Amino acid sequence: QSHTVPDLTYSFPTMARRSMRCVEFRKPFQLMKEEVPTAPKGGAVVKNVFAGICHTDVHSADDEFPGIPPKTVLGHEMAGTVVDIDPSAEHKVGDRVAVYWHAGCRNCSRCDAGETTACIKDVKHWAGINEDGGFSDYVVIADHRQLVKVPDAVAMDVACLLPCSGITAYNGVCTLVPTVQDFVKHTDDCAVLVVGAGGLGLWGVQFCKQLLPAGVRVISADVDDEKLSAARDASCDEAVVWGKDMSEDDIVAATKKVCGSLGGVVAAVDFVNVPATFERVEKVLVQGGMHVVVGLLGGNAPASVPLMPYVLLRHHTSGVLMGSLQQLKDLFALMAKGNVKPPPITHHPLENVYDVMQDLKAGKIKGRAVIKL
């Protein structure tokens, strides 16, 4: 007697999603095969094409960033293709998109305006930080408004970098603009300082050239001669080595020497932000200068600033966390013009993500590293 074998092809969910999960802090991620997700009401599912590797991922994996749940898929710099989406969304299946990963409560007036980093309820739905992110074939996005369409002129490996490193550097420079615009009303000899010539610093140099008034000179500072060479290629006007074997007085003097007639910079954006760089920027800022703080490499270490000079010199300090959803859209429009060259980008397989993060932690990555999915 013959028996018919039932066709069970569609009886089980497809396990075609690979995810590298942070199961234990400071330990290699675990590769897991999972079901392909579906879009929640009001949300979307994006099939990742590229995912950037950021210093914040390193901090998260080392339990140095608060609020990381167990077994999270890290990776908050994402670009891919929409595969499932709420019917009410402006985007559609097949669209090339980048993910604005920094969502808030989704219903306060600041979130409605795209200012989710300043959510009035201080709610943090951070894809790749406290919710699953980009080190996976698919990512679930709870709010389709977090998706930004990628222009045809922008490559997807570049697009994935813009929602974090790109927008952070862009907002850092935007924060300098009012101060610099005021100075150029009174002098034609202005210089700004970009501290750090890694991935963010190379963005920063070019955004300075695009956003600041013509004639403002851009100075790049770093400990690494090779990175400074990349900063020169990115069109900085002066490159200053902040050598580890140099005295503090010599570093400050070398920096001031290239600042022009004002004897200092009118504004600085610090993409490193360790105590030494924070304190050094204060020493090279002119009266009324703006000090923009972006980097997280100093962790919780304290920095010391002489209080009376800070007041008498009328210095300003501003911390920058990411940027708004509208700024991300503006940034994509700027990148589509083709006037900003992305940092050097290397591609790596998903399975190697933890090893690449260790290279980034050790300072071995030149430019940016991305996961190709």
Short mmCIF file of N, CA, C and O in Angstrom, two decimals, residues 10 12 33 36 55 70 91 100 103 148 170 252 260 320-321 331:
data_model
loop_
_atom_site.label_atom_id
_atom_site.label_comp_id
_atom_site.label_asym_id
_atom_site.label_seq_id
_atom_site.Cartn_x
_atom_site.Cartn_y
_atom_site.Cartn_z
N TYR A 10 5.55 24.71 3.14
CA TYR A 10 5.11 25.97 3.73
C TYR A 10 4.49 25.78 5.12
O TYR A 10 3.81 26.65 5.62
N PHE A 12 6.26 25.39 7.86
CA PHE A 12 7.12 25.96 8.87
C PHE A 12 7.61 27.33 8.42
O PHE A 12 7.77 27.58 7.24
N LYS A 33 20.10 31.67 13.46
CA LYS A 33 19.18 31.59 12.32
C LYS A 33 17.76 31.79 12.85
O LYS A 33 17.33 31.08 13.77
N VAL A 36 12.11 35.20 9.37
CA VAL A 36 12.01 36.53 8.77
C VAL A 36 10.81 37.25 9.38
O VAL A 36 9.70 36.71 9.38
N HIS A 55 31.81 53.31 16.76
CA HIS A 55 32.40 53.21 18.10
C HIS A 55 31.33 52.95 19.16
O HIS A 55 31.61 52.29 20.17
N PRO A 70 19.75 41.94 27.09
CA PRO A 70 20.46 40.70 26.70
C PRO A 70 20.05 40.27 25.28
O PRO A 70 18.91 40.46 24.86
N HIS A 91 6.40 55.34 1.93
CA HIS A 91 7.33 54.45 1.24
C HIS A 91 6.59 53.20 0.79
O HIS A 91 5.48 52.90 1.26
N TYR A 100 16.55 56.02 10.17
CA TYR A 100 16.80 56.97 11.25
C TYR A 100 16.49 56.23 12.55
O TYR A 100 15.34 56.07 12.94
N ALA A 103 14.52 56.66 17.54
CA ALA A 103 13.11 57.02 17.75
C ALA A 103 12.83 57.32 19.22
O ALA A 103 13.53 56.84 20.12
N VAL A 148 14.14 56.96 5.54
CA VAL A 148 14.46 58.07 4.63
C VAL A 148 14.89 57.46 3.30
O VAL A 148 15.79 56.61 3.26
N TYR A 170 27.54 66.19 10.55
CA TYR A 170 26.77 67.27 9.91
C TYR A 170 26.19 68.21 10.96
O TYR A 170 26.32 69.44 10.87
N VAL A 252 49.90 73.11 21.71
CA VAL A 252 49.08 74.32 21.68
C VAL A 252 49.73 75.38 20.79
O VAL A 252 49.06 76.02 19.97
N GLY A 260 46.18 81.86 12.07
CA GLY A 260 46.03 83.18 11.47
C GLY A 260 46.16 84.31 12.48
O GLY A 260 46.61 84.12 13.61
N VAL A 320 26.60 67.55 21.17
CA VAL A 320 25.81 67.16 20.00
C VAL A 320 25.56 65.66 20.04
O VAL A 320 26.50 64.86 20.13
N LEU A 321 24.29 65.29 20.02
CA LEU A 321 23.90 63.89 19.91
C LEU A 321 23.12 63.71 18.61
O LEU A 321 22.01 64.22 18.47
N LEU A 331 20.81 66.13 4.75
CA LEU A 331 22.13 65.55 4.50
C LEU A 331 22.11 64.67 3.25
O LEU A 331 23.04 64.72 2.43
#
